[in-house]
mmCIF file of C-alpha atoms and ligand atoms in Angstrom:
data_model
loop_
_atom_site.group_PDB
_atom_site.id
_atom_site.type_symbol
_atom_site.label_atom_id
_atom_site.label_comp_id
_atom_site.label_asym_id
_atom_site.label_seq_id
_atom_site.Cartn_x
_atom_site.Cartn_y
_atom_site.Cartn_z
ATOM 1 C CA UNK A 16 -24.020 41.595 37.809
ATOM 2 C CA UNK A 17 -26.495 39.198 39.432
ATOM 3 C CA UNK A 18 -24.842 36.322 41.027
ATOM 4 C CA UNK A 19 -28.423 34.601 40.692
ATOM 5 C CA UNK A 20 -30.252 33.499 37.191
ATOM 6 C CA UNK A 21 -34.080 32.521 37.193
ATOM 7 C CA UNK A 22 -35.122 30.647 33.738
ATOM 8 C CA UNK A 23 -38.158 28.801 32.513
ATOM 9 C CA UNK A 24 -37.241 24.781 33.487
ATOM 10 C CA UNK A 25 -34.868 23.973 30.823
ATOM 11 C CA UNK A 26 -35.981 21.686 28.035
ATOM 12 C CA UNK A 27 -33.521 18.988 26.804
ATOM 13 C CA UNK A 28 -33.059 18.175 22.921
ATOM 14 C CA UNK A 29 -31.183 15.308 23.135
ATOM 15 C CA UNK A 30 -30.910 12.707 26.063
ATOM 16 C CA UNK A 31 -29.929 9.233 26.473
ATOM 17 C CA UNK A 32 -31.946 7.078 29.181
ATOM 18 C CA UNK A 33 -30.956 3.633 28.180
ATOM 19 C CA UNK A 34 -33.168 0.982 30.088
ATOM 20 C CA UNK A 35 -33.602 -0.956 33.221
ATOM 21 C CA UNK A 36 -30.128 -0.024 36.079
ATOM 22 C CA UNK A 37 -29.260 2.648 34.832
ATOM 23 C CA UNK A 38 -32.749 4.144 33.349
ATOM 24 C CA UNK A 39 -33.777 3.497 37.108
ATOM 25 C CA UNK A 40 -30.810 5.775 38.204
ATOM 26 C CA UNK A 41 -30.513 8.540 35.654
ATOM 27 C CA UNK A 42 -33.484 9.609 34.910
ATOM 28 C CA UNK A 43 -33.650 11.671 37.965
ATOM 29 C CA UNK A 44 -31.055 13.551 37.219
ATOM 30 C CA UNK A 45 -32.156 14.544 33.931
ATOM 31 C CA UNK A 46 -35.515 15.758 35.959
ATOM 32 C CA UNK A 47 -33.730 17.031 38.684
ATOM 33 C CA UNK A 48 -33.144 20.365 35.715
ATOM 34 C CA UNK A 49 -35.335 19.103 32.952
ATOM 35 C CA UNK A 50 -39.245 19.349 32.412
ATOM 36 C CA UNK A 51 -38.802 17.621 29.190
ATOM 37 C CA UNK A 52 -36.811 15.716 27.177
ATOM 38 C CA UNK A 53 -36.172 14.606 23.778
ATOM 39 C CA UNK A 54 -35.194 10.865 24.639
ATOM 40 C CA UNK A 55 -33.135 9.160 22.120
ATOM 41 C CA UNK A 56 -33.966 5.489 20.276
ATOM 42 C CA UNK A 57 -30.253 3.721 20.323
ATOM 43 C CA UNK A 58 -31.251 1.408 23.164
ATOM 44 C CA UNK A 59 -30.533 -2.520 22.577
ATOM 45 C CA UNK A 60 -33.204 -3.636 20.935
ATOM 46 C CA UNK A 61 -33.465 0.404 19.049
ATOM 47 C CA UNK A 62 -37.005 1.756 19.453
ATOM 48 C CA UNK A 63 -38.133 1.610 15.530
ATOM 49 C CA UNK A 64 -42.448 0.824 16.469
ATOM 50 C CA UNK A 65 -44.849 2.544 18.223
ATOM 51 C CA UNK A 66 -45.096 -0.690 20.645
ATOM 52 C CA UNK A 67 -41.521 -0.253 21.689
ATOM 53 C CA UNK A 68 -41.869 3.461 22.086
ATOM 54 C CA UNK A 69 -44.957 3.492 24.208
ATOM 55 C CA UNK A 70 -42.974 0.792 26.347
ATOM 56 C CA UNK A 71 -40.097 2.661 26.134
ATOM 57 C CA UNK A 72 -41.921 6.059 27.205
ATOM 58 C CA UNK A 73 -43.798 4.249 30.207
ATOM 59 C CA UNK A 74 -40.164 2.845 31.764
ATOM 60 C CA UNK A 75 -39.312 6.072 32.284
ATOM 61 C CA UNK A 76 -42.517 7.806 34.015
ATOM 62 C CA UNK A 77 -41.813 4.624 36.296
ATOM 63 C CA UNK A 78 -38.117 5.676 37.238
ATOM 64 C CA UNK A 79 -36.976 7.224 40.883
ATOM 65 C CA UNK A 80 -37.704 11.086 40.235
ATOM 66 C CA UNK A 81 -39.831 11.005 37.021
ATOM 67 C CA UNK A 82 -42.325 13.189 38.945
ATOM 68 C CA UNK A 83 -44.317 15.250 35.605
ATOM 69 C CA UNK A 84 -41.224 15.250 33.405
ATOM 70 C CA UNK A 85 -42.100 14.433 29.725
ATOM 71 C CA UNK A 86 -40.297 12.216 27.954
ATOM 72 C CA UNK A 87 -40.683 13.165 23.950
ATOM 73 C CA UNK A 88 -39.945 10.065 22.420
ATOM 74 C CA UNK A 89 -38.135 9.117 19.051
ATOM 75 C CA UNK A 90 -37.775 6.273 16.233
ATOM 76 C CA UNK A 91 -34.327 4.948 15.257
ATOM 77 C CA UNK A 92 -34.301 5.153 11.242
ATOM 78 C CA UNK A 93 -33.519 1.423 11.117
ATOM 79 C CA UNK A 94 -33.849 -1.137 7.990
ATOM 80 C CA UNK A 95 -36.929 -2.533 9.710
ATOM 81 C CA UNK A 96 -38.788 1.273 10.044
ATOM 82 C CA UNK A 97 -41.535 1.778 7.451
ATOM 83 C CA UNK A 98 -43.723 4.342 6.260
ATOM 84 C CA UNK A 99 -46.886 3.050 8.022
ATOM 85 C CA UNK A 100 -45.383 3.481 11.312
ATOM 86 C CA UNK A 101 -44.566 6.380 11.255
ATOM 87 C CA UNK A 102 -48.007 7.291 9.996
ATOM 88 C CA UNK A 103 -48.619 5.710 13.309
ATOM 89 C CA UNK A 104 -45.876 7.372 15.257
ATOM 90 C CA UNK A 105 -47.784 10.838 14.223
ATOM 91 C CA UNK A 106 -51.297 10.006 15.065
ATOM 92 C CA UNK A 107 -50.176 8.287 18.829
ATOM 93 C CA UNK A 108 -51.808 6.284 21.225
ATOM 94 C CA UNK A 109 -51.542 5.563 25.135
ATOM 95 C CA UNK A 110 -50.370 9.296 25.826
ATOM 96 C CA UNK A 111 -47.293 8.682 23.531
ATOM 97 C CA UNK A 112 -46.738 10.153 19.921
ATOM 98 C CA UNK A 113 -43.466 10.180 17.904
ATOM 99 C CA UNK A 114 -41.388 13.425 17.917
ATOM 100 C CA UNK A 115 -38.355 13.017 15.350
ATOM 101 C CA UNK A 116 -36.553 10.053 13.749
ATOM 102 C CA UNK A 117 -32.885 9.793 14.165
ATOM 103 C CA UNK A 118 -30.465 8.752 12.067
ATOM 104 C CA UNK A 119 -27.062 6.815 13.011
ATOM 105 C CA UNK A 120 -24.406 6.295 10.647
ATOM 106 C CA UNK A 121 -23.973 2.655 10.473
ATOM 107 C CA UNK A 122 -20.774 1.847 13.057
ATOM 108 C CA UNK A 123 -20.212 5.541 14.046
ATOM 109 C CA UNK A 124 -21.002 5.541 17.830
ATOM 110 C CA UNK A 125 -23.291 2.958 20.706
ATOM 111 C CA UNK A 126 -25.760 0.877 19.246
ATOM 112 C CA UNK A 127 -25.411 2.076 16.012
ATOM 113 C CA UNK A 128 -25.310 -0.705 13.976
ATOM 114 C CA UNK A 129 -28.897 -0.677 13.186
ATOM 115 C CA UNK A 130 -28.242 2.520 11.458
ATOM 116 C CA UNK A 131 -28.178 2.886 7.458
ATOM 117 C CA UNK A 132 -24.711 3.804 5.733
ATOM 118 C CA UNK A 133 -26.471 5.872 2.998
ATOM 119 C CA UNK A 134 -29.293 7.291 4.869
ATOM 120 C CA UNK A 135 -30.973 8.136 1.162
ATOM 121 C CA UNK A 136 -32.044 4.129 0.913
ATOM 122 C CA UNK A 137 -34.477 5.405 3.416
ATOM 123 C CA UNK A 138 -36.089 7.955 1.113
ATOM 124 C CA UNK A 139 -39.865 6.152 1.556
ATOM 125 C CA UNK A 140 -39.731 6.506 5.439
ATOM 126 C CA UNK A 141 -38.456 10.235 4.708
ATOM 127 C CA UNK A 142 -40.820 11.153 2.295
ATOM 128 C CA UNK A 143 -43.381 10.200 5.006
ATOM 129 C CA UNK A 144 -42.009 11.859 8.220
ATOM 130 C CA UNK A 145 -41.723 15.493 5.919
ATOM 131 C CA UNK A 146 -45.262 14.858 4.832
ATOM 132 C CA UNK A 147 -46.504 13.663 8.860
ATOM 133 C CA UNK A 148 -43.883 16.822 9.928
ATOM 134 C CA UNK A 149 -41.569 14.400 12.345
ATOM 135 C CA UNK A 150 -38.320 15.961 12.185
ATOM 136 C CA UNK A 151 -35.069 14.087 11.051
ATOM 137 C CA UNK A 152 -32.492 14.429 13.893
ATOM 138 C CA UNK A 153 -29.373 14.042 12.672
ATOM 139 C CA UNK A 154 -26.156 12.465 14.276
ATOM 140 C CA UNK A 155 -24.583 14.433 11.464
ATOM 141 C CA UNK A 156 -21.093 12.430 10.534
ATOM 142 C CA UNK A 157 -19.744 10.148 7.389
ATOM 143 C CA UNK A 158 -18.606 7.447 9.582
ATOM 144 C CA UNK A 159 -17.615 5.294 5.860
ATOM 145 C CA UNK A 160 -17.213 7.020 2.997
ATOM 146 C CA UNK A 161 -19.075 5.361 -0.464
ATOM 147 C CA UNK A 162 -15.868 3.783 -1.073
ATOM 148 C CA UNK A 163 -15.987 1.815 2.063
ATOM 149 C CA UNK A 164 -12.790 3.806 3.530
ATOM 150 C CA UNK A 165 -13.384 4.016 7.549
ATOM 151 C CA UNK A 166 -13.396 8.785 7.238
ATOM 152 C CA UNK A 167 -10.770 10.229 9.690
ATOM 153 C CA UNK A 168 -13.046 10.655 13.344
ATOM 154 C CA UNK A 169 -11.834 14.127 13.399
ATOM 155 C CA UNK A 170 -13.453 14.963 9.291
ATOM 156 C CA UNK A 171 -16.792 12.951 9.502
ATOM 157 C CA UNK A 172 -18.576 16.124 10.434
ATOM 158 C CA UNK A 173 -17.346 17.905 7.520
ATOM 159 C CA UNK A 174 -18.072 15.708 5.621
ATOM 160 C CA UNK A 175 -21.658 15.076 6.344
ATOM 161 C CA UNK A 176 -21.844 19.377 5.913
ATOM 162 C CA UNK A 177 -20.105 19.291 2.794
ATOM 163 C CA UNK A 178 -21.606 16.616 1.316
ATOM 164 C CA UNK A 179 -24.547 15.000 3.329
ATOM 165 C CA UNK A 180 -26.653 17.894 4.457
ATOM 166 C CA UNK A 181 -27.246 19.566 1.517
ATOM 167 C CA UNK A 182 -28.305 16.943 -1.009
ATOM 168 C CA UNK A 183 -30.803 15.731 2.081
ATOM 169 C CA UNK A 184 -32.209 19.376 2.353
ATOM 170 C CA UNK A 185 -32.297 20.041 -1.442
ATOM 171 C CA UNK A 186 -33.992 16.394 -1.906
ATOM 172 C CA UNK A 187 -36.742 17.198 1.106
ATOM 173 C CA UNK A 188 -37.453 20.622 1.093
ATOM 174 C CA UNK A 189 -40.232 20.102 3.533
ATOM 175 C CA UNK A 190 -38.506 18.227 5.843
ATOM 176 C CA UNK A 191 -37.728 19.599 9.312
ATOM 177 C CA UNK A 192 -34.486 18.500 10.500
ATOM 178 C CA UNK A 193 -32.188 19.360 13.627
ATOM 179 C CA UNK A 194 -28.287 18.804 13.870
ATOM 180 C CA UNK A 195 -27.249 17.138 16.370
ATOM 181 C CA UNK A 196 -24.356 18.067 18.858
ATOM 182 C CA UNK A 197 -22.842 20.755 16.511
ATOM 183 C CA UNK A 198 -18.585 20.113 17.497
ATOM 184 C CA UNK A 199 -16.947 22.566 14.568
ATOM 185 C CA UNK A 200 -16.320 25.583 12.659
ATOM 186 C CA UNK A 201 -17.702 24.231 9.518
ATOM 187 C CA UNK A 202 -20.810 23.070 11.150
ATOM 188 C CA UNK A 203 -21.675 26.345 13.062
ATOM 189 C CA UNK A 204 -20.701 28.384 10.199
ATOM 190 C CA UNK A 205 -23.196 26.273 8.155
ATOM 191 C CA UNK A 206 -25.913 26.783 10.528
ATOM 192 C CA UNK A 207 -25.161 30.520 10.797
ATOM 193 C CA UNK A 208 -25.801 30.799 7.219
ATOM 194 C CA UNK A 209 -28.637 28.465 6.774
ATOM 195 C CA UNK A 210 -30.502 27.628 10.094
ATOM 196 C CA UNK A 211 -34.300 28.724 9.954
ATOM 197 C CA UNK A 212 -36.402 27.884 12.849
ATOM 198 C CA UNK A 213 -39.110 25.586 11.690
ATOM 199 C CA UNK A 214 -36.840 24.167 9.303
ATOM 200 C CA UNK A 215 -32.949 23.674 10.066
ATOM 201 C CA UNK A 216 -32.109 23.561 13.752
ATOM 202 C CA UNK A 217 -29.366 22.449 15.419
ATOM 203 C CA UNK A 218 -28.878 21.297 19.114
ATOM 204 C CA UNK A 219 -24.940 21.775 21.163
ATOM 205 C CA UNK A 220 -24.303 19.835 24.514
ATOM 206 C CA UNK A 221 -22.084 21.403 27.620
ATOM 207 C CA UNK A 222 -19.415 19.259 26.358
ATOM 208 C CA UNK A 223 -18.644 20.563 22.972
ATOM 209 C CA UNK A 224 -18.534 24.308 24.651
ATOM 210 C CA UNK A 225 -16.844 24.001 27.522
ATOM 211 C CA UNK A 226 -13.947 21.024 26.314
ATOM 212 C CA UNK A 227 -12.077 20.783 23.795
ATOM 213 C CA UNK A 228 -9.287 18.353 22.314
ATOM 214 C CA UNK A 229 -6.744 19.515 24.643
ATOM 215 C CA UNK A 230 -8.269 18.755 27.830
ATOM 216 C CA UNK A 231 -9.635 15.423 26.343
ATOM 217 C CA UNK A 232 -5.527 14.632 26.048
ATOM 218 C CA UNK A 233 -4.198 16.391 28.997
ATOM 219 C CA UNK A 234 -1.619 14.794 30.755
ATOM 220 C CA UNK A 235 -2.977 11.376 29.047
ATOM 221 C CA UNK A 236 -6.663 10.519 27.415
ATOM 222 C CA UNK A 237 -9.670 11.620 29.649
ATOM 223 C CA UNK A 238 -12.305 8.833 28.777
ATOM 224 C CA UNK A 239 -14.818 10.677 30.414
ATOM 225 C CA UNK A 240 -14.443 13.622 27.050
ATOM 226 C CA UNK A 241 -15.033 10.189 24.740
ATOM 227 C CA UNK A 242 -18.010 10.683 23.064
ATOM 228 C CA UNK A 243 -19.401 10.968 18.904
ATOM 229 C CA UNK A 244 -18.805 13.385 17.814
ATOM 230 C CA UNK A 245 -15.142 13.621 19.539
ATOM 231 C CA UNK A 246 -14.629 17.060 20.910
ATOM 232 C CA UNK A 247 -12.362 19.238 18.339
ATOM 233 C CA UNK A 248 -9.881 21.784 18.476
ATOM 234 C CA UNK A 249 -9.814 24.960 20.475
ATOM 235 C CA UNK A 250 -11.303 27.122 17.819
ATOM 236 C CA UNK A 251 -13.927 24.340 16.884
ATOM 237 C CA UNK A 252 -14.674 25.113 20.339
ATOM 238 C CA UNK A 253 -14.614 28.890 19.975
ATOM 239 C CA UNK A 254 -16.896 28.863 16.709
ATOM 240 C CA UNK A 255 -19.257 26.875 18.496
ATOM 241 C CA UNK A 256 -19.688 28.856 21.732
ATOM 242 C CA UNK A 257 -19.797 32.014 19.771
ATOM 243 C CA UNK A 258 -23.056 30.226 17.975
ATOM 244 C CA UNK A 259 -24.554 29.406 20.845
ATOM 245 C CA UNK A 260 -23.859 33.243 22.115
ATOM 246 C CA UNK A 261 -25.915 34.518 19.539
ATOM 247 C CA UNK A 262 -29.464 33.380 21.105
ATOM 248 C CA UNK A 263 -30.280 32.079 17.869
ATOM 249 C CA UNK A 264 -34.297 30.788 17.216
ATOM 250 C CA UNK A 265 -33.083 27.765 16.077
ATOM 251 C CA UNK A 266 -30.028 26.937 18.305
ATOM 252 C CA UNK A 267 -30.477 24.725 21.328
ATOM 253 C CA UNK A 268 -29.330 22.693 24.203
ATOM 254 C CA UNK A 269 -29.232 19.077 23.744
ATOM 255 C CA UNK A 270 -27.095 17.063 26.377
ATOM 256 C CA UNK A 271 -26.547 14.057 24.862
ATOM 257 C CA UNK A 272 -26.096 12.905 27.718
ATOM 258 C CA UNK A 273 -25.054 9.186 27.435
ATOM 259 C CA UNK A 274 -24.215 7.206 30.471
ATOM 260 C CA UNK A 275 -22.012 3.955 30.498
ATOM 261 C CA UNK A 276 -21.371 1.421 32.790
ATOM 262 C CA UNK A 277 -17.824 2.139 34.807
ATOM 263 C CA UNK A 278 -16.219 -1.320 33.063
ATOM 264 C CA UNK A 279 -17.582 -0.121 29.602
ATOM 265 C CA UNK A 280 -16.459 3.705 30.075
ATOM 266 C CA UNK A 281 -13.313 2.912 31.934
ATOM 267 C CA UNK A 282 -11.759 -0.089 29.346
ATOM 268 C CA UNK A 283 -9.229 -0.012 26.735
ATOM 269 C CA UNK A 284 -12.008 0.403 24.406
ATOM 270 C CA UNK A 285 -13.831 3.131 26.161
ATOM 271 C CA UNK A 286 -17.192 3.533 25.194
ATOM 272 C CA UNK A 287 -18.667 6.536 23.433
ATOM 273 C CA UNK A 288 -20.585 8.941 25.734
ATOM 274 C CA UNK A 289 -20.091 11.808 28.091
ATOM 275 C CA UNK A 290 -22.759 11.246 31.077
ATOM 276 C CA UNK A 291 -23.438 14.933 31.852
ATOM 277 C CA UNK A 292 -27.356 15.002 33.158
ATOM 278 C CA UNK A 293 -25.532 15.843 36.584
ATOM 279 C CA UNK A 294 -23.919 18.670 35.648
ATOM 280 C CA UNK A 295 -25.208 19.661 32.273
ATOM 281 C CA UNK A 296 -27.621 22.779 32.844
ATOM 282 C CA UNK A 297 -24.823 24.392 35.293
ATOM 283 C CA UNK A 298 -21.402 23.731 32.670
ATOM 284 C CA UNK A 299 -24.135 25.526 30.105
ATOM 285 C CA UNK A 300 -24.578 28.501 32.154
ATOM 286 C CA UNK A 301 -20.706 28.501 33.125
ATOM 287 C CA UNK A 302 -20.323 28.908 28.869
ATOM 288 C CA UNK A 303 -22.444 31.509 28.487
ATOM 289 C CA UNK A 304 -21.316 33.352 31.722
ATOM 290 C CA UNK A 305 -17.873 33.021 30.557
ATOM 291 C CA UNK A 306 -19.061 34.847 27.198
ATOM 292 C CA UNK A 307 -21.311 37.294 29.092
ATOM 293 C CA UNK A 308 -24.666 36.252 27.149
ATOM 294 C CA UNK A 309 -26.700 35.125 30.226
ATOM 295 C CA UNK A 310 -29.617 37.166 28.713
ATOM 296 C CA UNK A 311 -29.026 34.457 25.960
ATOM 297 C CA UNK A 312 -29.162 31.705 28.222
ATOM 298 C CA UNK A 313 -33.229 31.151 28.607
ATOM 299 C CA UNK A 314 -33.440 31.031 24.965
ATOM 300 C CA UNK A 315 -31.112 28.690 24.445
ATOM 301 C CA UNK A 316 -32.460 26.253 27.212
ATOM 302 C CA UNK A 317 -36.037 26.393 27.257
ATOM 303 C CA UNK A 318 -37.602 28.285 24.420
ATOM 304 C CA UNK A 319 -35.885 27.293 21.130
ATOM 305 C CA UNK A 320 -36.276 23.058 21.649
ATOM 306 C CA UNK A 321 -39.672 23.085 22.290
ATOM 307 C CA UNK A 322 -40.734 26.056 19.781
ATOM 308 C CA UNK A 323 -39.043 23.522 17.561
ATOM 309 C CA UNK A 324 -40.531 20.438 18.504
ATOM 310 C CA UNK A 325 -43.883 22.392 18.771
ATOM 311 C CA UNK A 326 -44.639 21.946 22.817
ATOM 312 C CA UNK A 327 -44.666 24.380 25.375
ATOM 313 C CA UNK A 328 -42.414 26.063 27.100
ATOM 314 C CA UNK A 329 -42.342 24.596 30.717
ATOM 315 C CA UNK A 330 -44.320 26.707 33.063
ATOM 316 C CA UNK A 331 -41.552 25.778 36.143
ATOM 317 C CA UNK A 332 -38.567 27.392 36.709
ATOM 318 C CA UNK A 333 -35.039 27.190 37.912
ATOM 319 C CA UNK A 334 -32.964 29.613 39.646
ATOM 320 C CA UNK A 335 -28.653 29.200 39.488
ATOM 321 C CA UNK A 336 -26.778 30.774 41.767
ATOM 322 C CA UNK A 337 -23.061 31.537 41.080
ATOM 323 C CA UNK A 338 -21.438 29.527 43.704
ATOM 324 C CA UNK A 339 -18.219 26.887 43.539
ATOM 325 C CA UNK A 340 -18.889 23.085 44.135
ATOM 326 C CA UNK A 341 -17.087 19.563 43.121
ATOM 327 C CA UNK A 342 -18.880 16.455 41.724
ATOM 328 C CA UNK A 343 -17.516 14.037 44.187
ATOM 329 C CA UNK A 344 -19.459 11.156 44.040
ATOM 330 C CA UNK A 345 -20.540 9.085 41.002
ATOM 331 C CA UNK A 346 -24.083 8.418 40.405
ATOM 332 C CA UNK A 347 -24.893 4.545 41.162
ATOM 333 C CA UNK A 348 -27.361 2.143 40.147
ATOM 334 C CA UNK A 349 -29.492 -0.097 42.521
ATOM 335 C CA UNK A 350 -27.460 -2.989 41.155
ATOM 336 C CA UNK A 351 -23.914 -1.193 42.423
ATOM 337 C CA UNK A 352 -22.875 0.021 39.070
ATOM 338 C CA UNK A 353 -21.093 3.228 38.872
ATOM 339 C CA UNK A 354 -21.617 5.617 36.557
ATOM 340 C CA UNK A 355 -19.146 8.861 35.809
ATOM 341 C CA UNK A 356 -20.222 12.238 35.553
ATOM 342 C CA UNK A 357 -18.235 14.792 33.105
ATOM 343 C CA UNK A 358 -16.673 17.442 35.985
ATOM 344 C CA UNK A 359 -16.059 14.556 38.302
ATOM 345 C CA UNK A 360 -13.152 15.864 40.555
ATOM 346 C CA UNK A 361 -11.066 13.293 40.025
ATOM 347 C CA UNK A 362 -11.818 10.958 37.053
ATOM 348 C CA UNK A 363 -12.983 14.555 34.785
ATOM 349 C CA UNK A 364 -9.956 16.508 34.127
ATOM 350 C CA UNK A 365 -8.851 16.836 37.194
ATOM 351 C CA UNK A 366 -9.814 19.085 40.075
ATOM 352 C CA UNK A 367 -12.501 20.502 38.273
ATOM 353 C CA UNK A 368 -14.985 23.362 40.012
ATOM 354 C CA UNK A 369 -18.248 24.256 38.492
ATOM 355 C CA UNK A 370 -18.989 27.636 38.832
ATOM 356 C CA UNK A 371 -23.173 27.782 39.093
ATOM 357 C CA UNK A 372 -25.393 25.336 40.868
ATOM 358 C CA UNK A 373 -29.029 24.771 40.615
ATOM 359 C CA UNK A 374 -30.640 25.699 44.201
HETATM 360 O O1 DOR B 8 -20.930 9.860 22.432
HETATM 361 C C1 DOR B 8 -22.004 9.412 22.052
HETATM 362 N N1 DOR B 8 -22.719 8.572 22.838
HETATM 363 N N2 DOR B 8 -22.457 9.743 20.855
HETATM 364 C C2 DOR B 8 -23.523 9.165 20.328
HETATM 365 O O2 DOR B 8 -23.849 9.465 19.223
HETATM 366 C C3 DOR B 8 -24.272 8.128 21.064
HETATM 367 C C4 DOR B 8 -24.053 8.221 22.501
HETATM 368 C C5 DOR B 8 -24.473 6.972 23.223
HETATM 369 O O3 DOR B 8 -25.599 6.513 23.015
HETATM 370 O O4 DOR B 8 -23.679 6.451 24.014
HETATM 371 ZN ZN1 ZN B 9 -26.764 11.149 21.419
#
């Protein structure tokens, strides 16, 4: 076998930029692999107008290494979202146009208190984004149940299967939607059955196939594994990566890559996010070595998100070489912040080599 890999520059579903610091510091290392980008809304204010998306969008072509990425920008599905603008969001204007909608569960995960706890009081702005085609994107988990019960972290992704996904795809049957950062059984076995590109997609990050719950609790809680959805058991794991094996048409990478600030990540309330942009495109290729479906791996990168999302695959490419190397360093913002890379040799799981690097 070919200790070298040559794809099309991957594409990524689902990133987190946040703004100023740390915008400034990471968005280079999503283009260090990246061509383009779906770029998510949660930032503080959320981006819910064309205005803030357009402001949003030209922030990050300003970053350190922003060279010709594209950032693909998003709405958060917000109270204060209405139909008009995402007639807007459609149309576009200053270079930027509107790409999906997402949708938090109200107190699920960062910044996500904006988000509606019955997603269906939305049904107006829905209506419009299946008749503009914006796809929903989905962080797909019952955070509080219609009883107000807080749902068990580890069951609010069977739940939303079970319950939420189907009544939103019988209701609009138009509508395109994507699943975010697939983390179980139930979820991959549900997208096995009814994913259809064009029409139910789904997006997995390096975390959720190369983790799972036991190294997020080895030899005490790795905060660096804390992220929404958590990761799951070892055959959550299993069912996912043999998903992502299949080189599905409707199956694709999305980091969601979510950096924190050191105090925030590292605190007795750590916050929600693995920051993987550093290391994301080679722990992918380590998966799918590890399951022998390389030939699966350009599909799964570079093709399916933007067939999708209905842009081009990037012309670029990357080449990966099979070759050992540590993440030593943290990646630090131009006001001293540090920010912690999943894979870091120490503050990861520990001692951790990646296998492929990008040359
Ligand atoms: O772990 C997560 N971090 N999950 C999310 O849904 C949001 C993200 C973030 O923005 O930090
Ligand atoms: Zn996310």
């Amino acid at each position: 076998m070919s200790n070298t890999i040559t794809i099309k520059k991957p594409f990524d579903s689902h990133v987190h930029f946040r703004r100023g610091a740390i915008l400034r510091a990471v968005v280079k290392e999503t283009t260090r692999t990246f061509g383009k980008a779906i770029v998510m809304p949660n930032t503080d204010p959320p981006i819910n107008s064309l205005d803030a998306a357009i402001d949003y969008r030209n922030e990050i072509l300003a970053a350190p290494g922003a060279g010709d990425f594209e950032p693909l920008m998003t709405y958060y599905l917000t109270k204060s979202l209405t139909p008009q603008e995402i007639a807007r969001g459609a149309v576009g204007a200053e270079g930027t146009r509107i790409f999906g909608v997402k949708s938090y569960p109200f107190g699920a995960t960062t910044n996500s208190q904006w988000g509606f706890r019955d997603m269906f009081e939305a049904k107006d702005v829905l209506k419009e984004m299946e008749r503009a085609d914006i796809p929903l994107l989905l962080h797909g988990e019952v955070h509080v149940s219609d009883d107000g019960e807080e749902a068990d972290p580890y069951d609010g992704e069977k739940l939303f299967i079970t319950d939420v996904l189907p009544r939103l795809l019988d209701s609009f049957p138009k509508l395109k939607i994507s699943l975010e950062h697939l983390s179980t059984a139930i979820a991959a076995d549900f997208m096995e059955r009814n994913g259809e590109a064009g029409r139910l997609v789904a997006t997995i990050t390096p975390h959720h196939l190369v983790y799972d719950r036991r190294q997020a609790f080895s030899g005490g809680y790795r905060t660096l594994l804390h992220c929404k959805p958590l990761v799951k058991r070892a055959e959550d794991r299993e069912a996912v990566r043999a998903l992502a094996a299949k080189g599905l048409p409707f199956i694709s990478a999305g980091t969601d890559s979510a950096p924190h600030p050191e105090n925030k990540k590292f605190s007795s309330c750590s916050a929600f996010g693995v920051f993987n942009s550093p290391t994301a495109v080679e722990l992918y290729t380590q998966a799918f070595d590890e399951m022998n479906a390389l030939d699966k791996l350009e599909e799964f990168l570079s093709v399916s998100g933007p067939r999708f999302f209905g842009v081009e695959p990037n012309a670029e490419t990357i080449t990966l070489e099979k070759k050992d190397w540590q993440v030593t360093e943290p990646i630090e913002t131009d006001e001293g912040v540090k920010l912690w890379p999943v894979g870091h040799v120490r503050h990861g799981i520990g001692n951790e080599t990646m296998r492929w690097h990008v040359r």
